[in-house]
Coordinates of N, CA, C and O in Angstrom, one line a residue:
X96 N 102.0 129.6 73.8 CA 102.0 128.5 74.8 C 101.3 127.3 74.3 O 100.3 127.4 73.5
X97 N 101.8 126.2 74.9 CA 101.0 124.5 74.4 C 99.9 124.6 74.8 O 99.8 125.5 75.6
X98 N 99.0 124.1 74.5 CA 97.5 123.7 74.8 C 98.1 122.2 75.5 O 98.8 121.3 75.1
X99 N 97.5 122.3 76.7 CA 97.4 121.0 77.7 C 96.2 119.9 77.0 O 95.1 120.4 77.0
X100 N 96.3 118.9 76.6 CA 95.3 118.3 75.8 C 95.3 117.0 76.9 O 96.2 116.1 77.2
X101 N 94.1 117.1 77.5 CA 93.2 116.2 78.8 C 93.1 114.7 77.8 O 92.0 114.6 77.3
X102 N 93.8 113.7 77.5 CA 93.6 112.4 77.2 C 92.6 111.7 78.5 O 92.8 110.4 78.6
X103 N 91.7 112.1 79.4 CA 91.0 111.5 80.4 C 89.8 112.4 81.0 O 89.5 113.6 80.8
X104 N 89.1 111.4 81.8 CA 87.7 112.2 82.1 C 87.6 111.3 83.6 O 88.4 110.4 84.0
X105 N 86.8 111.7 84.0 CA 86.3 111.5 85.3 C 85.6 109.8 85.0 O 84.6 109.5 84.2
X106 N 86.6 108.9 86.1 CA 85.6 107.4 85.6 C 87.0 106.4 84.8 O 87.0 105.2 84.7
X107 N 88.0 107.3 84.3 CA 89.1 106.7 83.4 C 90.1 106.3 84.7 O 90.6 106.8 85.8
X108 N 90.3 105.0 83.7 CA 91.1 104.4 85.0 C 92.5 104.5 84.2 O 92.5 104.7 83.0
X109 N 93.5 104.3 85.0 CA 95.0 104.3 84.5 C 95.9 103.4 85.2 O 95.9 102.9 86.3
X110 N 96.9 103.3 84.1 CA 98.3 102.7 85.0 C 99.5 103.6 85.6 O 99.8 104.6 85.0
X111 N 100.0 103.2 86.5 CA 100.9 103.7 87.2 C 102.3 103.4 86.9 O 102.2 102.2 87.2
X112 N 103.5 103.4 86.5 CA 104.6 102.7 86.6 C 105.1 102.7 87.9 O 105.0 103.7 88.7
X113 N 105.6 101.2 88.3 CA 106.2 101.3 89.8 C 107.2 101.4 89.7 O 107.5 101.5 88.6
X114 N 108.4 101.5 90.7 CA 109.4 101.4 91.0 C 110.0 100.2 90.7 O 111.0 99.9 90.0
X115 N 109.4 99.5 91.4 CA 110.0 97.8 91.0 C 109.6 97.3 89.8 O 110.3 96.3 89.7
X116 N 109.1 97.4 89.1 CA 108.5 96.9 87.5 C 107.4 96.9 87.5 O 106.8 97.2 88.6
X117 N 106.8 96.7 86.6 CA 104.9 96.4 86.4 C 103.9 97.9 86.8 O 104.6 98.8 87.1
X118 N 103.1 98.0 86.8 CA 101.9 99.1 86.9 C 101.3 98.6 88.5 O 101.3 97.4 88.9
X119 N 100.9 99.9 89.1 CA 100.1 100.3 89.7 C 98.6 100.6 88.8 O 98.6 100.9 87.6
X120 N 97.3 100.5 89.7 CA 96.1 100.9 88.7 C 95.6 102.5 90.0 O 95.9 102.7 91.2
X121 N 95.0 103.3 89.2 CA 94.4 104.4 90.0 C 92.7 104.7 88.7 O 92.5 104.2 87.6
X122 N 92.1 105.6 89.6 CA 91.0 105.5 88.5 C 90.8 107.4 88.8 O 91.0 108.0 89.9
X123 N 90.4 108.0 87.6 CA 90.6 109.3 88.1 C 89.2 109.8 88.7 O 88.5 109.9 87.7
X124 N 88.5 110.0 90.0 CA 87.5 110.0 90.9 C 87.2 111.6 91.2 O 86.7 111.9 92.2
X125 N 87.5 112.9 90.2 CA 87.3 114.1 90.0 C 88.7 114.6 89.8 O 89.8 114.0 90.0
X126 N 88.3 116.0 89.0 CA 89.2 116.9 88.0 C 88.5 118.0 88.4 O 87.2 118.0 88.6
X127 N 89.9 119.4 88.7 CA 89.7 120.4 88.3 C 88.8 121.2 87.2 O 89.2 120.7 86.1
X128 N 88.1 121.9 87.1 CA 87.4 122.2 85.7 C 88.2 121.9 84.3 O 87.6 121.5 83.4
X129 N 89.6 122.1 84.2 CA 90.2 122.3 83.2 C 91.7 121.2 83.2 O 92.8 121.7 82.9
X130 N 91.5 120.2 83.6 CA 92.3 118.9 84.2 C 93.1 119.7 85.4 O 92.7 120.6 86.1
X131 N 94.8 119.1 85.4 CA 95.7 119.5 85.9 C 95.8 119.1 87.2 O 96.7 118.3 87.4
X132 N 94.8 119.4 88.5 CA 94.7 118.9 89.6 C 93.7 117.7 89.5 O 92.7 118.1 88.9
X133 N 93.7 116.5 89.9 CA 93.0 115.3 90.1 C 92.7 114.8 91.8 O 93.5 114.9 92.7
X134 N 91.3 114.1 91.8 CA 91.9 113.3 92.8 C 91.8 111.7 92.4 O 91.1 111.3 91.4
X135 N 92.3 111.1 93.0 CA 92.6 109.9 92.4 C 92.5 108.5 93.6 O 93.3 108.6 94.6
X136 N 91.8 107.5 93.5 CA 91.6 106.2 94.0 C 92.4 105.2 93.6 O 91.9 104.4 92.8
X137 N 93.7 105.0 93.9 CA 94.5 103.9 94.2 C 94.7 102.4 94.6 O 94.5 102.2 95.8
X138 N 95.0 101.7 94.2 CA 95.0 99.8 94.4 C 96.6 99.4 94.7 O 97.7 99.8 94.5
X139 N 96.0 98.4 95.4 CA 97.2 97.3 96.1 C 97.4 96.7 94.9 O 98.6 96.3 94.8
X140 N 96.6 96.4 93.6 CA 97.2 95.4 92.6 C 98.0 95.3 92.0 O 97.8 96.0 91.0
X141 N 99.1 94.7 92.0 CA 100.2 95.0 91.0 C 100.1 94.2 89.3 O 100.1 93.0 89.1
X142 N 100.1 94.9 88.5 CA 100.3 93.9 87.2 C 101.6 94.1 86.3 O 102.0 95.2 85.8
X143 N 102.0 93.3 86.2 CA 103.5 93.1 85.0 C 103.3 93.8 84.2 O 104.3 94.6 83.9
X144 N 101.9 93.9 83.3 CA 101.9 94.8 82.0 C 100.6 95.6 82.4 O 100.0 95.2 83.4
X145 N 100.3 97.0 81.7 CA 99.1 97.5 81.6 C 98.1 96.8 81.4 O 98.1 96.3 80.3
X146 N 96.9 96.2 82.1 CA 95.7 95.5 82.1 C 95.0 96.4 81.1 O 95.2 97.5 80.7
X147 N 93.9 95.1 80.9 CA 92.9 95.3 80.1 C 91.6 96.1 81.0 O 91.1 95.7 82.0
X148 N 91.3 97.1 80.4 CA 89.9 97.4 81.3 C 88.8 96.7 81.8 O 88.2 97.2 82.7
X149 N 88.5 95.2 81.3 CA 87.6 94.3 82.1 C 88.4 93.8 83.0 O 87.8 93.6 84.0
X150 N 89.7 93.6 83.2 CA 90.9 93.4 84.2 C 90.4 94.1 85.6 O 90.5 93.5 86.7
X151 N 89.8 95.5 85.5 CA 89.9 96.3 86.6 C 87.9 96.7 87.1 O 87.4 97.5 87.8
X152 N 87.4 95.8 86.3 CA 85.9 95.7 86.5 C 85.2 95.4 87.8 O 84.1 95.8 88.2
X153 N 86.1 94.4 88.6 CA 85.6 94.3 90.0 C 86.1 95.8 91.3 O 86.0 96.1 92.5
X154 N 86.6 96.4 90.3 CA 87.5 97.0 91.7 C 86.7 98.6 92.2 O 86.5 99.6 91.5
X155 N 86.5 98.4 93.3 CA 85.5 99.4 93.7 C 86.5 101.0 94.9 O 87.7 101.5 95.0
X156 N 85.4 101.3 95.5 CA 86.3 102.4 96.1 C 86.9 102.3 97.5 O 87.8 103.0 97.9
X157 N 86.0 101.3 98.2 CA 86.5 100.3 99.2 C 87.6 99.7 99.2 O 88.0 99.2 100.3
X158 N 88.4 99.5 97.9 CA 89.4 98.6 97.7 C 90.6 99.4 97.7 O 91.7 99.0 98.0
X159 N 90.3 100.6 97.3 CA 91.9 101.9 97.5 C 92.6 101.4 98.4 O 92.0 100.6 99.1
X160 N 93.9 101.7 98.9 CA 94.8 101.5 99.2 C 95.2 103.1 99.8 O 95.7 103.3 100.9
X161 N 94.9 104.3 99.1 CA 94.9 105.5 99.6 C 94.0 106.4 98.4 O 93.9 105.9 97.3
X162 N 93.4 107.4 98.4 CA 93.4 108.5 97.8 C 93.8 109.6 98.4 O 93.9 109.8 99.6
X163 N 94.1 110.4 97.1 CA 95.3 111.5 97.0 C 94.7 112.3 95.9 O 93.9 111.7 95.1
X164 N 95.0 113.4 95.8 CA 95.5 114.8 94.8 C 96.4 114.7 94.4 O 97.3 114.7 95.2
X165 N 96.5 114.5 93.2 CA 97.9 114.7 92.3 C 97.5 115.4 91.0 O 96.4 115.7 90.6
X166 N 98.9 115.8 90.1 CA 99.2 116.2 89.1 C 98.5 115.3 88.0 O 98.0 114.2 88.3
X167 N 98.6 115.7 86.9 CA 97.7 114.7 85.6 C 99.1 114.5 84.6 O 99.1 113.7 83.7
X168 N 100.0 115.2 84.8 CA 101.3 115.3 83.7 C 101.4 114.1 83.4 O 101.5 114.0 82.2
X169 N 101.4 113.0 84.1 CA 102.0 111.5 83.8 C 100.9 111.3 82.5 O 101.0 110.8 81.3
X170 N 99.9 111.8 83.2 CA 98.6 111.0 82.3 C 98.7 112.0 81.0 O 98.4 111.4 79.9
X171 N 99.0 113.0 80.9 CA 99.2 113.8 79.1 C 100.5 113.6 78.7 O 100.6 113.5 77.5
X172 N 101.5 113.4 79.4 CA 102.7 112.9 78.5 C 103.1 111.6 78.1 O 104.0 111.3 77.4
X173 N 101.5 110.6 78.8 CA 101.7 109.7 78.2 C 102.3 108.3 79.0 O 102.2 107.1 78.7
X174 N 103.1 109.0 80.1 CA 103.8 108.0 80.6 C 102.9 107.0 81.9 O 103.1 105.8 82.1
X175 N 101.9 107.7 82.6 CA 101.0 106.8 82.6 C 99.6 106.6 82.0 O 98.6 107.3 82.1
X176 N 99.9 105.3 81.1 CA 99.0 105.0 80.0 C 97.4 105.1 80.9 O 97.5 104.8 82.1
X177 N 96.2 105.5 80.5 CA 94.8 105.2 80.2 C 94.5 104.4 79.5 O 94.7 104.3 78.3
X178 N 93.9 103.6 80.3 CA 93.5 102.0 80.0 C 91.7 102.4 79.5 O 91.3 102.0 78.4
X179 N 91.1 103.1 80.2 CA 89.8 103.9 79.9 C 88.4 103.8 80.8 O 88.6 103.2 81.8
X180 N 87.5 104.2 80.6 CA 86.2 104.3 81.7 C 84.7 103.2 81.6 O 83.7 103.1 80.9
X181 N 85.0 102.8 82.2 CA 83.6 101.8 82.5 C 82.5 102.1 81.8 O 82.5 103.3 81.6
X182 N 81.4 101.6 81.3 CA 80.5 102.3 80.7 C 79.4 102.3 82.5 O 78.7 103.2 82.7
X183 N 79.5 101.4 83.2 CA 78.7 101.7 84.1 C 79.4 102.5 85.6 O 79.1 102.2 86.7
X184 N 80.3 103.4 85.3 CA 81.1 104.2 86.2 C 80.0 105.0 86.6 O 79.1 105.5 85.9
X185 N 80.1 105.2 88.4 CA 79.1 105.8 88.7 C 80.0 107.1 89.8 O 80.9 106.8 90.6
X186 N 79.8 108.1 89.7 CA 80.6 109.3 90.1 C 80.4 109.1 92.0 O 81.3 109.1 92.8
X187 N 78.9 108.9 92.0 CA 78.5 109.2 93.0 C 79.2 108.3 94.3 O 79.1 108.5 95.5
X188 N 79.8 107.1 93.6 CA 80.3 105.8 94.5 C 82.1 106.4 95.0 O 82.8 106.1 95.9
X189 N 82.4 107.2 93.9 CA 83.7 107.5 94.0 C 83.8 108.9 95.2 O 83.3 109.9 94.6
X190 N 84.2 109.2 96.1 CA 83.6 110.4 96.5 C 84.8 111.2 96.7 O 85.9 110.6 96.8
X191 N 84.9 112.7 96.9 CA 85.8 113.7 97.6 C 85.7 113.4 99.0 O 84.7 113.5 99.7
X192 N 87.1 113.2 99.5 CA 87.3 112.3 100.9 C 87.3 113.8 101.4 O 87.1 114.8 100.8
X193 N 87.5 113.7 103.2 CA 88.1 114.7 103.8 C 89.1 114.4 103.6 O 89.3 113.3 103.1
X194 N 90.0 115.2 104.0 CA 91.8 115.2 104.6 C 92.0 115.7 105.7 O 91.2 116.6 106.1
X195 N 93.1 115.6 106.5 CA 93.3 116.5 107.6 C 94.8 117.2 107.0 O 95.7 117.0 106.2
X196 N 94.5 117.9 107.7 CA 96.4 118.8 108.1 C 96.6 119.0 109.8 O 95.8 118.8 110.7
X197 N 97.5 119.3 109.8 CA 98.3 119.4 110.9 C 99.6 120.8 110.8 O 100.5 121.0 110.0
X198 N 99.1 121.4 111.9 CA 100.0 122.7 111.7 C 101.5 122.8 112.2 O 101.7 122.5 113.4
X199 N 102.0 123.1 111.9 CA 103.2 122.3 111.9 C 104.1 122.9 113.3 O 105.0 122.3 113.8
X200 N 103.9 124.0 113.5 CA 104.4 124.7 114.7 C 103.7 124.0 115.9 O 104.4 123.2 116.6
X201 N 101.9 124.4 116.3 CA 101.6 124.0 117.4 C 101.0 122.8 117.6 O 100.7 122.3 118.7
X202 N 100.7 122.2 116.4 CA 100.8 120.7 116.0 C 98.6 120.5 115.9 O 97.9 119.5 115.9
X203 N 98.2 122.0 115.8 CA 96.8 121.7 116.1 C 96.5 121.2 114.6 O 97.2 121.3 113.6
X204 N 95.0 120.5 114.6 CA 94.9 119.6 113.4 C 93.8 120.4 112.9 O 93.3 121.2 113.6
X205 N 93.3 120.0 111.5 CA 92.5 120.4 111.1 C 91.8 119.2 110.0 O 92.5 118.5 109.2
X206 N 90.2 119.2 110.2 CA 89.8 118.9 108.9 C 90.0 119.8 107.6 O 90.1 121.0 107.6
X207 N 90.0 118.8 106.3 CA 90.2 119.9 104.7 C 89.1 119.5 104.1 O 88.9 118.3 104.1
X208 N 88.2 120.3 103.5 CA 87.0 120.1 102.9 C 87.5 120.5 101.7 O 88.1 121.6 101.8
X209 N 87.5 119.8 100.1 CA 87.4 120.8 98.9 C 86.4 120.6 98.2 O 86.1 119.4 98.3
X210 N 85.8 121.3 97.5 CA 84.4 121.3 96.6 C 84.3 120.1 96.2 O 85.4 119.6 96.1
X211 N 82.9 119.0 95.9 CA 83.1 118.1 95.5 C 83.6 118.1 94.0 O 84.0 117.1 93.5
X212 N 83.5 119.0 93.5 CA 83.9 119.3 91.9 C 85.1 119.7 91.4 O 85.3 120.0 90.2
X213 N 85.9 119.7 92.4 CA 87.5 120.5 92.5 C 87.9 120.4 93.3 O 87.6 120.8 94.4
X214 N 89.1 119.4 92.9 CA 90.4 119.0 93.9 C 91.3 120.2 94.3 O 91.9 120.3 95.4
X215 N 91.2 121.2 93.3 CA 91.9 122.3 93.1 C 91.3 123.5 93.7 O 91.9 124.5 93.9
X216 N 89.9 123.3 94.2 CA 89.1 124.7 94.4 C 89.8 124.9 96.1 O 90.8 124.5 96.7
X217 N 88.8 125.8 96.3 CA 89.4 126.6 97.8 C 88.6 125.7 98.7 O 87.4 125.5 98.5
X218 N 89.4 125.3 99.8 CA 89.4 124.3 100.6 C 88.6 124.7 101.9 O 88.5 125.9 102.0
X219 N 88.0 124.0 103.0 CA 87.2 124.6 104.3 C 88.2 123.8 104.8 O 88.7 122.8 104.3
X220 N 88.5 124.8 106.3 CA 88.9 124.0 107.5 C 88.8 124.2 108.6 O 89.0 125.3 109.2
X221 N 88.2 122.5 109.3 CA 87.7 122.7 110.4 C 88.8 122.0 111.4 O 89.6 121.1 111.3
X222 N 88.6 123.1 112.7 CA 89.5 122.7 113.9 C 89.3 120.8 114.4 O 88.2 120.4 114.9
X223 N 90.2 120.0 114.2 CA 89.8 118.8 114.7 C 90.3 118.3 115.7 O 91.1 119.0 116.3
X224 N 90.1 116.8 116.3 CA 90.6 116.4 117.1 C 91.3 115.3 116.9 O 91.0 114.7 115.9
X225 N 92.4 114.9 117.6 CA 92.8 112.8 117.0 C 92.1 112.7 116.7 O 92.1 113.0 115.5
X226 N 91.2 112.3 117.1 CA 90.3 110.9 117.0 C 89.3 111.1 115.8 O 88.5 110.3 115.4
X227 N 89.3 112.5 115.5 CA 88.3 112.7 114.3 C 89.7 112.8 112.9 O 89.2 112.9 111.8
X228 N 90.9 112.8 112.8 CA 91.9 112.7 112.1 C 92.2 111.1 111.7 O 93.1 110.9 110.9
X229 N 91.5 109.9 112.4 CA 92.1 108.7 112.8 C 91.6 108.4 111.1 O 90.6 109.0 110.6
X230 N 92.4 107.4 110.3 CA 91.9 106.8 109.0 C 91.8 107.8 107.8 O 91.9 107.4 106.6
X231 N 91.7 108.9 108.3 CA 92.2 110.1 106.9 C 93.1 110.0 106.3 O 94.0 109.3 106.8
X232 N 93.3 110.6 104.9 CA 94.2 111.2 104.2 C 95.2 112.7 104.9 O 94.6 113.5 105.5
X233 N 96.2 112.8 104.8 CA 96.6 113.7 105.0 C 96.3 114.7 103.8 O 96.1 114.2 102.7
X234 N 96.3 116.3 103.8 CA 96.1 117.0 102.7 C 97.6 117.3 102.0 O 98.6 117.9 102.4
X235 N 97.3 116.7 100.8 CA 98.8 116.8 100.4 C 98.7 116.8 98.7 O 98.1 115.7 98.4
X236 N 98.9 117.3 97.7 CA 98.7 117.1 96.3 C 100.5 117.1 95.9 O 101.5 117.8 96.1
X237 N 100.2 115.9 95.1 CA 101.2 115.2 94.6 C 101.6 115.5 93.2 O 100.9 115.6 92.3
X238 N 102.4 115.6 93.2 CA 103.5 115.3 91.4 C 103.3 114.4 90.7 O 103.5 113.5 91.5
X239 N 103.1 114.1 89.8 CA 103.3 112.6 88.8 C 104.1 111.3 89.6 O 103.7 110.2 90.0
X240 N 105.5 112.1 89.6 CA 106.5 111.5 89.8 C 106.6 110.9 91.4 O 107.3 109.9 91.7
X241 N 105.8 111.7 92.6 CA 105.9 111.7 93.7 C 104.6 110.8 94.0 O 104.6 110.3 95.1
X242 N 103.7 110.6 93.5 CA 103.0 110.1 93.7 C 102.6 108.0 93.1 O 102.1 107.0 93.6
X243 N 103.4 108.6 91.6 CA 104.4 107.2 91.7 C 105.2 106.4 92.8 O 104.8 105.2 93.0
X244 N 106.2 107.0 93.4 CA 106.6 106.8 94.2 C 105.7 105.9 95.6 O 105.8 104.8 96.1
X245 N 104.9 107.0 95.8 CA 104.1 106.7 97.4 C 103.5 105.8 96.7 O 104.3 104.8 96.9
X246 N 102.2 105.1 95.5 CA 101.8 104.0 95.5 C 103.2 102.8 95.2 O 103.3 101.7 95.7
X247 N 104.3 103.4 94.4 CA 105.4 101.9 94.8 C 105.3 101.8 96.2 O 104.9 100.7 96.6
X248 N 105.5 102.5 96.9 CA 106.0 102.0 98.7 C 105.0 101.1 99.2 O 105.1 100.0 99.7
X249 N 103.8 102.1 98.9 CA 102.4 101.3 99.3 C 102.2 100.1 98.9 O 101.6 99.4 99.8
X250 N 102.3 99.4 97.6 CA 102.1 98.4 96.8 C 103.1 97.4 97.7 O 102.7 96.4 98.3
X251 N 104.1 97.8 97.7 CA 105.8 97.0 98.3 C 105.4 96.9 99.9 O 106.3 96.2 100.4
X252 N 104.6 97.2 100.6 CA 104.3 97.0 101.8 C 103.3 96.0 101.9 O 103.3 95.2 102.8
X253 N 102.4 95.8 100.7 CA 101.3 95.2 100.8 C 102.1 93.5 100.6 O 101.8 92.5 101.2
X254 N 102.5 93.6 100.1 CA 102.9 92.4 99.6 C 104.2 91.4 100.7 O 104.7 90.3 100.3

């Protein structure tokens, strides 16, 4: 079997291809022990070509557009390029959000807690209410290809 060879580390920012042309930017904000599952901080900015890493120097974690769990395959096959990591990247600014879920029969909600060290680890969930679900992420880990997607939509709304 291939050896999965990790081109990224926690702090490495990347491009996205969109749908409409040009890159999305995301920065990878924690990794499974062994890549594969990511969580990842996302931008409204759109650029024509892959930016330069001082390009993406102001941009903080306040500025996401969404974080999400996704797949890393884009990022080892290459197809979304790593632009690279800040030398003053600080972990602790980037954080493991909650998420909620929603059960889909009786519609009760839940908070999702996962380790701050693993996107991938085993998840806590607490019984919630609206109003503690309001501004979350939904719990949901994404595909390369699917997550492509949701930042085009997102980007194409912003604008």
């Amino acid at each position: 079997m291939a050896r999965w060879k990790i081109n990224y580390e926690e702090g490495s920012y990347f491009a996205v291809p969109l749908k409409q042309g040009g890159f999305g930017i995301g920065v990878v904000a924690r990794m499974a022990p062994r890549g594969r599952a990511l969580l990842g901080y996302f931008f409204a900015n759109h650029f024509a070509d892959v930016p330069m890493l001082k390009e993406l120097a102001t941009f903080r974690p306040s500025d996401a557009i969404t974080v999400q769990i996704f797949g890393d395959l884009g990022l080892v096959n290459g197809e979304w390029p790593v632009i690279g990591k800040p030398h003053d990247w600080n972990r602790d600014e980037w954080k493991m959000p909650v998420f909620y879920r929603q059960e889909p029969i009786m519609g009760m909600l839940f908070l999702v807690e996962y380790p701050d060290d693993n996107p991938n680890g085993l998840s806590i969930e607490t019984k919630a209410t609206t109003e503690q679900v309001i501004g979350l992420e939904k719990d949901c880990a994404h595909g390369y290809k699917s997550m492509s997607g949701l930042l085009s939509r997102l980007i194409a709304a912003c604008v």
